[in-house]
CSV table of C-alpha atoms in Angstrom, one decimal:
chain,number,residue,atom,x,y,z
A,1,MET,CA,12.8,-10.9,-41.0
A,2,ILE,CA,14.7,-9.6,-38.2
A,3,THR,CA,17.6,-12.5,-36.7
A,4,LEU,CA,18.1,-12.5,-33.3
A,5,ALA,CA,22.1,-13.5,-32.3
A,6,PRO,CA,21.4,-16.6,-29.8
A,7,VAL,CA,21.8,-15.6,-26.2
A,8,LEU,CA,24.8,-16.6,-25.0
A,9,LEU,CA,24.7,-17.3,-20.7
A,10,VAL,CA,27.7,-17.5,-18.3
A,11,SER,CA,27.1,-20.1,-15.5
A,12,GLN,CA,30.5,-20.4,-14.2
A,13,PRO,CA,34.2,-19.6,-14.7
A,14,GLY,CA,34.9,-21.1,-18.3
A,15,VAL,CA,31.3,-22.2,-19.0
A,16,VAL,CA,29.2,-20.8,-21.6
A,17,LEU,CA,26.0,-22.3,-22.6
A,18,ARG,CA,24.4,-21.6,-26.1
A,19,ASP,CA,20.9,-20.8,-26.3
A,20,ALA,CA,20.3,-21.3,-22.8
A,21,PRO,CA,16.4,-20.5,-21.0
A,22,CYS,CA,16.8,-17.1,-18.6
A,23,PRO,CA,17.0,-18.7,-15.1
A,24,GLU,CA,14.4,-17.5,-12.6
A,25,ILE,CA,16.0,-15.4,-9.7
A,26,SER,CA,16.2,-18.4,-7.2
A,27,MET,CA,15.5,-16.6,-3.5
A,28,SER,CA,19.6,-17.6,-2.6
A,29,SER,CA,20.6,-15.3,-5.6
A,30,SER,CA,17.8,-12.2,-4.8
A,31,HIS,CA,18.9,-13.3,-0.9
A,32,GLU,CA,22.9,-12.7,-2.4
A,33,ALA,CA,21.8,-9.8,-4.8
A,34,LEU,CA,20.6,-8.1,-1.5
A,35,GLU,CA,23.4,-8.9,0.8
A,36,ASN,CA,25.4,-7.5,-1.3
A,37,ALA,CA,24.2,-4.2,-2.7
A,38,ARG,CA,23.2,-3.3,1.6
A,39,LEU,CA,26.9,-4.2,2.2
A,40,THR,CA,27.9,-2.8,-0.8
A,41,TYR,CA,26.2,0.3,0.2
A,42,GLU,CA,26.6,0.8,3.7
A,43,GLN,CA,30.5,-0.2,2.3
A,44,HIS,CA,30.4,2.9,0.5
A,45,VAL,CA,29.5,5.3,3.0
A,46,ARG,CA,31.6,4.3,5.2
A,47,THR,CA,34.6,5.3,3.2
A,48,CYS,CA,34.1,7.8,1.1
A,49,ARG,CA,35.3,11.0,2.2
A,50,GLN,CA,32.3,13.1,0.2
A,51,CYS,CA,30.1,10.8,2.4
A,52,GLN,CA,32.0,12.0,5.3
A,53,ALA,CA,32.9,15.5,4.9
A,54,ASP,CA,29.0,16.2,4.2
A,55,GLY,CA,26.9,14.5,6.2
A,56,ALA,CA,25.0,13.9,3.3
A,57,ALA,CA,25.1,10.7,0.5
A,58,CYS,CA,26.9,11.7,-2.1
A,59,ALA,CA,25.4,10.8,-5.6
A,60,VAL,CA,27.9,7.4,-5.7
A,61,ALA,CA,26.0,6.3,-2.6
A,62,LYS,CA,22.7,7.5,-3.7
A,63,LEU,CA,23.5,5.0,-7.1
A,64,HIS,CA,23.7,2.5,-4.1
A,65,LEU,CA,21.3,2.8,-2.4
A,66,ARG,CA,19.1,2.8,-5.0
A,67,ALA,CA,20.8,-0.7,-6.3
A,68,TYR,CA,19.7,-1.6,-2.5
A,69,ASN,CA,16.8,-0.5,-3.1
A,70,ASN,CA,15.6,-2.4,-6.7
A,71,ALA,CA,17.2,-5.6,-4.9
A,72,ARG,CA,15.1,-5.9,-1.3
A,73,ARG,CA,12.4,-5.2,-4.1
A,74,GLU,CA,12.8,-7.9,-6.1
A,75,HIS,CA,14.1,-9.9,-3.0
A,76,MET,CA,10.5,-9.8,-1.6
A,77,ARG,CA,8.6,-10.2,-5.0
A,78,SER,CA,10.7,-13.6,-5.0
A,79,GLY,CA,9.2,-14.7,-1.8
A,80,GLY,CA,12.5,-13.4,0.4
A,81,GLN,CA,10.8,-12.8,3.7
A,82,GLY,CA,11.7,-9.4,5.6
A,83,ILE,CA,14.8,-7.3,5.4
A,84,VAL,CA,17.7,-8.2,5.6
A,85,THR,CA,19.6,-5.5,8.1
A,86,GLY,CA,23.5,-5.6,9.0
């Protein structure tokens, strides 16, 4: 028989909840994740020397863009309306 270790979740700094159920992503957290991913991608493209020199997205920018696209899809699945634009 296989036994699994209890799940540890941190909800606030310094507070650990044991055996807590996985929370559903709320509209505010999916929106926050979307906004964070967009800002991270845009900041990287603006500040990356390789992106600037090549005029194309570097490997790191592509990873940031993938994270943004995944966050956008999750936001739309969770009932979010529209696409956040800067």
